[in-house]
mmCIF file of C-alpha atoms and ligand atoms in Angstrom:
data_model
loop_
_atom_site.group_PDB
_atom_site.id
_atom_site.type_symbol
_atom_site.label_atom_id
_atom_site.label_comp_id
_atom_site.label_asym_id
_atom_site.label_seq_id
_atom_site.Cartn_x
_atom_site.Cartn_y
_atom_site.Cartn_z
ATOM 1 C CA MET A 1 -0.029 -0.401 0.407
ATOM 2 C CA ASN A 2 1.050 3.913 -0.182
ATOM 3 C CA ILE A 3 0.418 5.189 3.304
ATOM 4 C CA LEU A 4 0.203 8.922 3.831
ATOM 5 C CA VAL A 5 1.460 9.413 7.626
ATOM 6 C CA ALA A 6 1.111 13.116 8.983
ATOM 7 C CA GLY A 7 2.874 13.916 11.401
ATOM 8 C CA GLY A 8 5.143 10.619 10.560
ATOM 9 C CA ALA A 9 8.315 12.806 11.877
ATOM 10 C CA GLY A 10 6.818 12.818 15.778
ATOM 11 C CA PHE A 11 6.849 10.702 18.624
ATOM 12 C CA ILE A 12 4.200 7.941 17.904
ATOM 13 C CA GLY A 13 4.235 8.851 14.516
ATOM 14 C CA SER A 14 8.168 7.942 13.256
ATOM 15 C CA HIS A 15 7.211 4.472 15.000
ATOM 16 C CA LEU A 16 4.313 3.167 13.111
ATOM 17 C CA CYS A 17 6.881 4.864 9.878
ATOM 18 C CA ASP A 18 9.426 2.416 10.831
ATOM 19 C CA ALA A 19 6.587 -0.604 11.345
ATOM 20 C CA LEU A 20 4.072 0.277 7.950
ATOM 21 C CA LEU A 21 7.939 -0.140 6.436
ATOM 22 C CA LYS A 22 8.962 -3.370 7.181
ATOM 23 C CA LYS A 23 5.487 -4.214 6.871
ATOM 24 C CA GLY A 24 6.118 -3.951 2.817
ATOM 25 C CA ASN A 25 4.249 -0.419 2.691
ATOM 26 C CA LYS A 26 5.767 2.462 0.773
ATOM 27 C CA VAL A 27 5.526 5.389 3.429
ATOM 28 C CA ILE A 28 5.226 9.078 2.683
ATOM 29 C CA VAL A 29 5.469 11.247 5.701
ATOM 30 C CA ALA A 30 4.130 14.759 5.883
ATOM 31 C CA ASP A 31 5.413 17.203 9.083
ATOM 32 C CA LYS A 32 6.420 20.783 10.153
ATOM 33 C CA LEU A 33 8.992 19.314 12.344
ATOM 34 C CA ILE A 34 8.253 20.718 15.025
ATOM 35 C CA MET A 35 10.588 18.173 16.628
ATOM 36 C CA GLY A 36 12.743 18.184 14.543
ATOM 37 C CA LYS A 37 14.039 15.438 11.864
ATOM 38 C CA GLN A 38 15.613 13.329 13.775
ATOM 39 C CA ASN A 39 13.124 10.433 14.381
ATOM 40 C CA ILE A 40 12.906 10.369 10.946
ATOM 41 C CA GLU A 41 16.329 10.919 9.304
ATOM 42 C CA HIS A 42 17.212 7.326 9.161
ATOM 43 C CA LEU A 43 14.932 6.884 7.490
ATOM 44 C CA MET A 44 15.932 9.364 4.499
ATOM 45 C CA ASN A 45 18.135 7.101 2.540
ATOM 46 C CA ASN A 46 14.980 4.421 2.023
ATOM 47 C CA PRO A 47 13.898 4.131 -1.211
ATOM 48 C CA ASN A 48 9.909 3.230 -0.038
ATOM 49 C CA PHE A 49 10.177 5.982 2.264
ATOM 50 C CA LYS A 50 9.499 9.787 1.009
ATOM 51 C CA PHE A 51 9.507 12.917 3.592
ATOM 52 C CA TYR A 52 7.821 16.353 2.897
ATOM 53 C CA GLU A 53 8.108 19.605 4.922
ATOM 54 C CA MET A 54 4.590 21.354 5.449
ATOM 55 C CA GLU A 55 2.295 23.010 7.710
ATOM 56 C CA LEU A 56 -0.896 20.304 7.194
ATOM 57 C CA ALA A 57 -3.387 23.044 8.415
ATOM 58 C CA ASN A 58 -3.011 24.221 4.749
ATOM 59 C CA GLN A 59 -5.251 23.152 1.792
ATOM 60 C CA SER A 60 -3.329 23.420 -0.701
ATOM 61 C CA ASN A 61 0.082 22.079 0.727
ATOM 62 C CA VAL A 62 -2.680 18.909 1.102
ATOM 63 C CA ASP A 63 -3.805 19.024 -1.927
ATOM 64 C CA LYS A 64 0.211 18.709 -3.578
ATOM 65 C CA ILE A 65 0.820 15.437 -1.681
ATOM 66 C CA LEU A 66 -2.365 13.612 -2.515
ATOM 67 C CA GLY A 67 -2.275 14.662 -6.259
ATOM 68 C CA GLU A 68 1.709 13.852 -6.260
ATOM 69 C CA ASN A 69 1.262 10.823 -4.825
ATOM 70 C CA GLU A 70 -1.973 7.802 -5.250
ATOM 71 C CA ILE A 71 -2.530 6.737 -2.285
ATOM 72 C CA ASP A 72 -4.365 3.698 -0.323
ATOM 73 C CA ALA A 73 -4.413 5.333 3.192
ATOM 74 C CA VAL A 74 -3.947 8.552 4.979
ATOM 75 C CA TYR A 75 -2.604 7.696 8.632
ATOM 76 C CA HIS A 76 -3.339 10.777 10.455
ATOM 77 C CA MET A 77 -0.859 11.287 13.724
ATOM 78 C CA ALA A 78 -0.851 15.311 13.200
ATOM 79 C CA ALA A 79 -1.807 17.368 16.177
ATOM 80 C CA ASN A 80 -0.525 20.024 18.749
ATOM 81 C CA SER A 81 1.352 17.812 21.929
ATOM 82 C CA ASP A 82 2.343 20.297 24.011
ATOM 83 C CA ILE A 83 -0.834 20.516 25.806
ATOM 84 C CA GLN A 84 0.180 22.558 28.397
ATOM 85 C CA LYS A 85 0.996 25.278 25.826
ATOM 86 C CA GLY A 86 -2.285 24.931 24.169
ATOM 87 C CA GLY A 87 -3.881 25.708 26.685
ATOM 88 C CA LYS A 88 -1.810 29.198 27.015
ATOM 89 C CA GLU A 89 -2.564 29.807 23.780
ATOM 90 C CA PRO A 90 -6.154 27.886 21.842
ATOM 91 C CA SER A 91 -5.341 28.913 17.941
ATOM 92 C CA ILE A 92 -1.833 26.286 18.867
ATOM 93 C CA ASP A 93 -4.418 23.208 19.304
ATOM 94 C CA PHE A 94 -7.159 25.056 16.488
ATOM 95 C CA ASN A 95 -4.492 25.275 13.803
ATOM 96 C CA ASP A 96 -2.432 21.747 14.174
ATOM 97 C CA THR A 97 -4.928 19.648 15.442
ATOM 98 C CA LEU A 98 -8.125 20.796 14.000
ATOM 99 C CA LEU A 99 -7.655 22.438 11.526
ATOM 100 C CA THR A 100 -5.066 19.762 10.090
ATOM 101 C CA THR A 101 -7.880 16.995 10.088
ATOM 102 C CA ARG A 102 -10.022 19.612 8.122
ATOM 103 C CA ALA A 103 -6.940 19.827 5.486
ATOM 104 C CA ILE A 104 -6.665 16.410 5.593
ATOM 105 C CA LEU A 105 -10.741 14.828 4.885
ATOM 106 C CA GLU A 106 -11.068 17.603 1.973
ATOM 107 C CA GLY A 107 -7.916 16.404 0.307
ATOM 108 C CA MET A 108 -8.687 12.937 0.228
ATOM 109 C CA ARG A 109 -12.673 14.122 -1.065
ATOM 110 C CA LYS A 110 -11.041 16.234 -3.765
ATOM 111 C CA HIS A 111 -8.722 13.287 -4.351
ATOM 112 C CA ASN A 112 -11.081 9.960 -3.352
ATOM 113 C CA VAL A 113 -8.942 8.470 -1.084
ATOM 114 C CA LYS A 114 -11.004 6.499 1.318
ATOM 115 C CA ASN A 115 -9.104 5.834 3.992
ATOM 116 C CA MET A 116 -8.344 7.406 7.119
ATOM 117 C CA PHE A 117 -6.782 6.033 10.425
ATOM 118 C CA PHE A 118 -6.919 8.826 13.595
ATOM 119 C CA ALA A 119 -4.815 9.805 16.380
ATOM 120 C CA SER A 120 -7.307 10.536 18.492
ATOM 121 C CA THR A 121 -7.929 10.551 22.701
ATOM 122 C CA SER A 122 -9.068 9.930 26.053
ATOM 123 C CA ALA A 123 -8.845 14.167 26.388
ATOM 124 C CA VAL A 124 -12.214 13.796 24.166
ATOM 125 C CA TYR A 125 -13.931 11.964 27.774
ATOM 126 C CA GLY A 126 -13.160 14.921 29.649
ATOM 127 C CA GLU A 127 -13.219 14.738 33.141
ATOM 128 C CA MET A 128 -15.980 11.534 33.684
ATOM 129 C CA LEU A 129 -13.503 10.393 37.288
ATOM 130 C CA ASP A 130 -16.313 7.467 38.210
ATOM 131 C CA VAL A 131 -17.228 6.061 34.736
ATOM 132 C CA LYS A 132 -15.369 2.930 32.914
ATOM 133 C CA LEU A 133 -15.200 4.264 29.534
ATOM 134 C CA THR A 134 -15.960 2.690 26.119
ATOM 135 C CA GLU A 135 -15.940 3.986 22.957
ATOM 136 C CA THR A 136 -20.444 4.601 23.464
ATOM 137 C CA THR A 137 -20.402 6.196 26.483
ATOM 138 C CA GLY A 138 -22.084 9.622 25.847
ATOM 139 C CA GLY A 139 -22.261 13.094 27.334
ATOM 140 C CA ILE A 140 -18.386 13.331 26.630
ATOM 141 C CA LYS A 141 -16.963 17.200 27.712
ATOM 142 C CA PRO A 142 -13.808 17.534 26.962
ATOM 143 C CA VAL A 143 -11.833 19.848 29.091
ATOM 144 C CA SER A 144 -8.906 20.969 26.994
ATOM 145 C CA TYR A 145 -8.645 22.971 23.886
ATOM 146 C CA TYR A 146 -6.885 19.827 22.723
ATOM 147 C CA GLY A 147 -9.670 17.589 24.027
ATOM 148 C CA GLY A 148 -12.595 19.517 22.110
ATOM 149 C CA ALA A 149 -10.461 20.040 19.243
ATOM 150 C CA LYS A 150 -9.650 15.880 18.489
ATOM 151 C CA LEU A 151 -13.683 15.537 19.462
ATOM 152 C CA ALA A 152 -14.315 18.139 16.473
ATOM 153 C CA SER A 153 -11.672 16.204 14.671
ATOM 154 C CA GLU A 154 -13.891 13.379 15.592
ATOM 155 C CA ALA A 155 -17.290 14.984 14.734
ATOM 156 C CA LEU A 156 -15.928 15.935 11.352
ATOM 157 C CA ILE A 157 -14.486 12.757 10.148
ATOM 158 C CA SER A 158 -17.499 11.031 11.201
ATOM 159 C CA SER A 159 -19.541 13.657 8.549
ATOM 160 C CA TYR A 160 -16.839 12.923 5.690
ATOM 161 C CA VAL A 161 -17.606 8.711 6.017
ATOM 162 C CA SER A 162 -21.214 9.375 5.413
ATOM 163 C CA MET A 163 -20.924 12.067 2.766
ATOM 164 C CA CYS A 164 -17.890 10.484 0.957
ATOM 165 C CA ASP A 165 -18.480 6.831 1.605
ATOM 166 C CA MET A 166 -14.810 6.756 3.397
ATOM 167 C CA SER A 167 -13.747 4.012 6.345
ATOM 168 C CA VAL A 168 -12.157 4.914 8.877
ATOM 169 C CA VAL A 169 -10.781 3.504 12.777
ATOM 170 C CA ILE A 170 -10.508 6.018 15.362
ATOM 171 C CA PHE A 171 -7.665 5.280 17.937
ATOM 172 C CA ARG A 172 -8.030 7.032 21.274
ATOM 173 C CA PHE A 173 -4.577 6.699 23.188
ATOM 174 C CA PRO A 174 -3.979 7.014 26.516
ATOM 175 C CA ASN A 175 -0.866 8.449 27.673
ATOM 176 C CA VAL A 176 1.958 6.959 25.427
ATOM 177 C CA ILE A 177 5.631 6.699 26.228
ATOM 178 C CA GLY A 178 8.365 5.110 25.251
ATOM 179 C CA PRO A 179 11.741 5.434 23.001
ATOM 180 C CA ARG A 180 11.864 9.028 20.972
ATOM 181 C CA LEU A 181 9.554 10.719 23.983
ATOM 182 C CA THR A 182 9.444 14.259 24.056
ATOM 183 C CA HIS A 183 7.320 15.350 26.702
ATOM 184 C CA GLY A 184 5.044 14.408 29.628
ATOM 185 C CA ALA A 185 5.671 12.810 33.629
ATOM 186 C CA VAL A 186 8.104 10.473 32.617
ATOM 187 C CA PHE A 187 10.299 12.753 31.041
ATOM 188 C CA ASP A 188 10.116 16.230 32.295
ATOM 189 C CA PHE A 189 11.143 13.841 35.576
ATOM 190 C CA ILE A 190 14.476 12.552 34.305
ATOM 191 C CA ARG A 191 14.812 16.116 32.548
ATOM 192 C CA LYS A 192 14.616 18.142 36.606
ATOM 193 C CA LEU A 193 16.752 15.304 38.057
ATOM 194 C CA ARG A 194 19.408 15.541 35.721
ATOM 195 C CA LYS A 195 19.580 18.968 36.790
ATOM 196 C CA ASN A 196 18.986 18.282 40.676
ATOM 197 C CA PRO A 197 19.470 14.896 41.692
ATOM 198 C CA HIS A 198 18.336 16.233 45.420
ATOM 199 C CA SER A 199 14.852 17.371 44.981
ATOM 200 C CA LEU A 200 11.747 16.743 42.538
ATOM 201 C CA GLU A 201 9.055 19.214 41.947
ATOM 202 C CA ILE A 202 6.164 17.363 41.083
ATOM 203 C CA LEU A 203 2.473 18.908 39.569
ATOM 204 C CA GLY A 204 -0.503 18.432 41.265
ATOM 205 C CA ASN A 205 -0.354 16.512 44.982
ATOM 206 C CA GLY A 206 0.821 13.139 43.136
ATOM 207 C CA THR A 207 -1.729 11.379 43.288
ATOM 208 C CA GLN A 208 -2.810 11.859 39.758
ATOM 209 C CA CYS A 209 -3.321 8.068 37.528
ATOM 210 C CA LYS A 210 -3.772 7.262 34.447
ATOM 211 C CA PRO A 211 -3.224 4.737 32.475
ATOM 212 C CA TYR A 212 0.448 4.686 30.592
ATOM 213 C CA ILE A 213 1.259 2.703 27.209
ATOM 214 C CA TYR A 214 4.426 0.907 26.101
ATOM 215 C CA VAL A 215 4.385 2.713 22.191
ATOM 216 C CA LEU A 216 5.859 -0.067 20.391
ATOM 217 C CA ASP A 217 2.337 -1.558 21.952
ATOM 218 C CA LEU A 218 0.504 0.969 20.730
ATOM 219 C CA VAL A 219 2.220 0.959 17.045
ATOM 220 C CA ASP A 220 1.022 -3.044 17.143
ATOM 221 C CA ALA A 221 -2.656 -2.551 18.007
ATOM 222 C CA ILE A 222 -2.484 0.176 15.399
ATOM 223 C CA VAL A 223 -0.671 -2.314 12.763
ATOM 224 C CA LYS A 224 -3.031 -4.572 13.438
ATOM 225 C CA LEU A 225 -6.832 -3.013 13.770
ATOM 226 C CA THR A 226 -5.287 -1.265 10.243
ATOM 227 C CA GLU A 227 -4.466 -4.486 8.913
ATOM 228 C CA ASP A 228 -8.533 -6.012 8.884
ATOM 229 C CA PHE A 229 -10.426 -2.670 9.150
ATOM 230 C CA LYS A 230 -13.897 -3.045 8.071
ATOM 231 C CA PRO A 231 -15.519 -0.220 5.685
ATOM 232 C CA GLY A 232 -17.414 2.141 8.173
ATOM 233 C CA GLU A 233 -16.062 4.084 10.722
ATOM 234 C CA ASP A 234 -14.727 2.167 13.808
ATOM 235 C CA VAL A 235 -13.653 3.572 17.355
ATOM 236 C CA TYR A 236 -11.187 1.116 19.202
ATOM 237 C CA ASN A 237 -9.948 3.103 22.996
ATOM 238 C CA ILE A 238 -6.685 1.490 23.374
ATOM 239 C CA SER A 239 -4.686 1.548 26.463
ATOM 240 C CA VAL A 240 -3.080 -1.629 28.609
ATOM 241 C CA GLU A 241 -4.754 -3.976 31.188
ATOM 242 C CA SER A 242 -3.394 -2.751 34.457
ATOM 243 C CA GLU A 243 -4.951 0.365 36.834
ATOM 244 C CA GLY A 244 -2.814 3.342 35.925
ATOM 245 C CA THR A 245 0.273 4.461 37.377
ATOM 246 C CA THR A 246 0.367 7.395 39.745
ATOM 247 C CA VAL A 247 2.120 10.600 38.934
ATOM 248 C CA THR A 248 3.778 10.183 42.645
ATOM 249 C CA HIS A 249 4.857 6.103 41.695
ATOM 250 C CA ILE A 250 6.237 7.428 38.173
ATOM 251 C CA ALA A 251 8.739 9.691 39.863
ATOM 252 C CA GLU A 252 9.583 6.925 42.302
ATOM 253 C CA ILE A 253 10.219 4.237 39.283
ATOM 254 C CA VAL A 254 12.002 7.160 37.771
ATOM 255 C CA VAL A 255 14.197 7.417 40.560
ATOM 256 C CA ASP A 256 14.992 4.339 41.029
ATOM 257 C CA VAL A 257 16.103 3.419 37.921
ATOM 258 C CA LEU A 258 18.229 6.272 38.020
ATOM 259 C CA GLY A 259 19.887 4.963 40.535
ATOM 260 C CA LEU A 260 19.250 8.321 43.137
ATOM 261 C CA SER A 261 18.214 8.359 46.726
ATOM 262 C CA ASP A 262 17.158 10.525 49.205
ATOM 263 C CA VAL A 263 15.069 12.519 47.199
ATOM 264 C CA LYS A 264 12.692 14.974 48.192
ATOM 265 C CA PHE A 265 9.700 15.310 46.441
ATOM 266 C CA GLU A 266 8.238 18.720 46.299
ATOM 267 C CA TYR A 267 4.280 19.013 45.008
ATOM 268 C CA THR A 268 2.471 22.082 44.105
ATOM 269 C CA GLY A 269 -0.539 21.109 45.337
ATOM 270 C CA GLY A 270 -3.752 20.230 43.808
ATOM 271 C CA ASP A 271 -5.761 17.004 42.046
ATOM 272 C CA ARG A 272 -4.383 17.896 39.229
ATOM 273 C CA GLY A 273 -0.749 19.370 37.267
ATOM 274 C CA TRP A 274 -2.837 22.446 35.346
ATOM 275 C CA LYS A 275 -5.782 23.528 34.193
ATOM 276 C CA GLY A 276 -7.446 20.905 31.150
ATOM 277 C CA ASP A 277 -5.590 17.692 32.627
ATOM 278 C CA VAL A 278 -8.318 15.311 33.330
ATOM 279 C CA PRO A 279 -6.697 13.228 36.922
ATOM 280 C CA ARG A 280 -7.770 10.383 36.823
ATOM 281 C CA PHE A 281 -9.316 8.088 34.154
ATOM 282 C CA SER A 282 -10.348 3.992 33.649
ATOM 283 C CA TYR A 283 -10.721 3.093 30.190
ATOM 284 C CA ASP A 284 -13.343 -0.199 29.388
ATOM 285 C CA ILE A 285 -11.013 -2.355 27.003
ATOM 286 C CA SER A 286 -12.614 -5.046 25.636
ATOM 287 C CA LYS A 287 -13.187 -4.159 22.592
ATOM 288 C CA VAL A 288 -9.628 -3.846 21.526
ATOM 289 C CA LEU A 289 -9.081 -7.290 23.636
ATOM 290 C CA ALA A 290 -11.204 -9.111 21.775
ATOM 291 C CA THR A 291 -10.086 -8.910 18.499
ATOM 292 C CA GLY A 292 -7.216 -10.951 19.828
ATOM 293 C CA TRP A 293 -4.817 -7.788 20.594
ATOM 294 C CA LYS A 294 -2.545 -7.452 24.167
ATOM 295 C CA PRO A 295 -0.426 -5.075 25.466
ATOM 296 C CA LYS A 296 2.761 -6.241 26.124
ATOM 297 C CA HIS A 297 3.528 -3.970 29.111
ATOM 298 C CA THR A 298 1.433 -2.762 31.826
ATOM 299 C CA SER A 299 1.693 0.245 32.846
ATOM 300 C CA ASP A 300 4.261 0.555 35.388
ATOM 301 C CA GLU A 301 6.108 -2.125 33.590
ATOM 302 C CA ALA A 302 6.076 0.440 30.157
ATOM 303 C CA VAL A 303 7.309 3.525 32.550
ATOM 304 C CA ARG A 304 9.755 1.654 33.567
ATOM 305 C CA GLN A 305 10.917 0.434 30.167
ATOM 306 C CA THR A 306 10.513 4.079 29.483
ATOM 307 C CA VAL A 307 12.749 5.183 31.756
ATOM 308 C CA LYS A 308 15.585 2.691 30.764
ATOM 309 C CA ASP A 309 15.209 3.705 27.265
ATOM 310 C CA ALA A 310 15.710 7.278 27.882
ATOM 311 C CA VAL A 311 18.542 6.226 29.754
ATOM 312 C CA GLU A 312 20.689 4.291 27.148
ATOM 313 C CA ALA A 313 19.430 7.342 24.845
ATOM 314 C CA GLY A 314 21.484 8.989 26.745
ATOM 315 C CA MET A 315 19.454 11.243 28.489
HETATM 316 N N1 NAD B 401 1.715 10.847 22.765
HETATM 317 C C1 NAD B 401 0.548 10.738 24.109
HETATM 318 O O1 NAD B 401 0.849 10.488 24.659
HETATM 319 C C2 NAD B 401 -1.278 10.931 23.057
HETATM 320 C C3 NAD B 401 -1.964 10.455 23.830
HETATM 321 C C4 NAD B 401 -3.229 10.382 22.578
HETATM 322 C C5 NAD B 401 -3.274 11.165 21.234
HETATM 323 N N2 NAD B 401 -2.415 11.359 20.770
HETATM 324 C C6 NAD B 401 -2.132 11.431 19.609
HETATM 325 O O2 NAD B 401 -1.154 11.131 18.836
HETATM 326 C C7 NAD B 401 -0.973 11.629 18.309
HETATM 327 C C8 NAD B 401 1.054 11.532 18.303
HETATM 328 O O3 NAD B 401 1.656 12.225 19.806
HETATM 329 P P1 NAD B 401 3.041 12.296 19.375
HETATM 330 O O4 NAD B 401 2.904 12.936 20.660
HETATM 331 O O5 NAD B 401 3.819 11.773 18.297
HETATM 332 O O6 NAD B 401 3.148 13.623 18.755
HETATM 333 P P2 NAD B 401 4.442 14.451 18.401
HETATM 334 O O7 NAD B 401 3.979 16.081 18.901
HETATM 335 O O8 NAD B 401 6.052 14.079 19.339
HETATM 336 O O9 NAD B 401 3.929 14.238 16.868
HETATM 337 C C9 NAD B 401 2.698 15.128 16.145
HETATM 338 C C10 NAD B 401 3.267 15.822 14.758
HETATM 339 O O10 NAD B 401 2.981 16.315 14.268
HETATM 340 C C11 NAD B 401 3.466 17.085 13.454
HETATM 341 N N3 NAD B 401 2.717 18.641 13.047
HETATM 342 C C12 NAD B 401 1.147 18.870 14.261
HETATM 343 N N4 NAD B 401 1.446 19.872 13.293
HETATM 344 C C13 NAD B 401 1.015 19.612 12.161
HETATM 345 C C14 NAD B 401 1.270 20.974 10.819
HETATM 346 N N5 NAD B 401 0.027 22.045 11.670
HETATM 347 N N6 NAD B 401 1.458 20.516 10.117
HETATM 348 C C15 NAD B 401 2.379 20.047 10.041
HETATM 349 N N7 NAD B 401 2.807 19.279 10.738
HETATM 350 C C16 NAD B 401 2.422 19.065 12.299
HETATM 351 C C17 NAD B 401 4.460 17.884 14.220
HETATM 352 O O11 NAD B 401 5.604 18.482 13.451
HETATM 353 C C18 NAD B 401 5.579 16.367 15.020
HETATM 354 O O12 NAD B 401 5.877 15.891 14.357
HETATM 355 C C19 NAD B 401 -1.456 13.450 18.168
HETATM 356 O O13 NAD B 401 -2.254 13.236 17.120
HETATM 357 C C20 NAD B 401 -1.744 13.263 19.293
HETATM 358 O O14 NAD B 401 -2.945 14.007 19.124
HETATM 359 C C21 NAD B 401 -1.024 11.811 21.167
#
C-alpha cells in the first residue's frame, strides 16, 4: 500500500512509519517538524520512504501531496502534543489539531482517497472520573482545547465517512511513552533530576493516576487493526490491561532506575497538574482485546522501560 503518515516525524508517527515500512508498504511522511527531524533521519535513504516538510493545515499543501502520490490510506497523527502550551494559546490546538484534520479530509474528498486512521485521545471524554469509559460512552465533554479539537475532528471525520463513503478507524490513545519521547511526566522528571538529583518538583498532589502504554504496544495495535479494518467507521479505546500509574509512582520509578536515593518530592499541590488536565480516568478496553491484540507491558512496566530507554539514549 501507499500510505501517507501525517505527522510521521513525531514520537508515535515515526514508530508507526518503521512498522509500516517493515510490513512492505511505501510510506510518505508530511510534517512541519515541530519536534525536529531526528526521528525519521534513519529513513531518509530508504527507497520506500518519502518526506515532505509542510504545514498540514494549509489546504494547497495537502492537495499537492495527494495529487502527486497515489495514496491508499492516510494515518493522521499530526496534532499539537504540548497540551499545556495549547492551554495558554488555543490557536495552537485549533490549527495543528483541528485544521489539519479539515485539510486532510478535504484533500481526501477531492482526490478520492477513502481510508483514514486517526489518532484520537482519552482527552475527548473530559472529566468522567468514576465512569468506566467505553467507546459508546455518551455525554462526553472535553475539558481542554486539545480534547475539544480532537472531539471536533472526530465529528468532522464522521460526517466525511457518511458523505464521501470513507472508511475510518479512530484510536483513542491514553498516555503514550517509550523511545523518542519528548514530553510528559516521565520525560520531565528525568530532565529535572538530571539538573538536580536531590529534589523533584511534582505538579499536583501526586495522586493523579493514568494508564501509560508503551509506544511499540500501541503501534502493534494500530497496525493490526488497520490491516483488517471494516468499511465505515470504527472507534477503539486503546490502553493497558492494568490500572494506571500515579504521578508519585512514576517519580519513584524514575528515581529507582536513575539509581538515586534521598530525593525530596516537592508537590505543587491540587488534584491536577494544570488546568485542562484530567486527574484520572479508567478505560474499558474489551473491544480491542476481543480482536486478539494484547499489550506486552503493564502501565508500571511501560514507565520503567521508558526510563531505561531514555537512559540508554543518553538522556
Ligand atoms: N503522546 C501521547 O501520549 C498521545 C496520547 C493521545 C493521543 N496522541 C495523539 O497521537 C498523535 C501523535 O502524538 P505524538 O505524541 O507522536 O506527538 P508529536 O508532537 O511527537 O508528533 C506530532 C507530529 O505532528 C506534526 N505536526 C503537528 N501539527 C502539524 C501541522 N500543522 N502541520 C504539519 N505537521 C504538524 C509535528 O511536527 C510532529 O512531528 C497526535 O495526534 C496526538 O494528539 C498522543
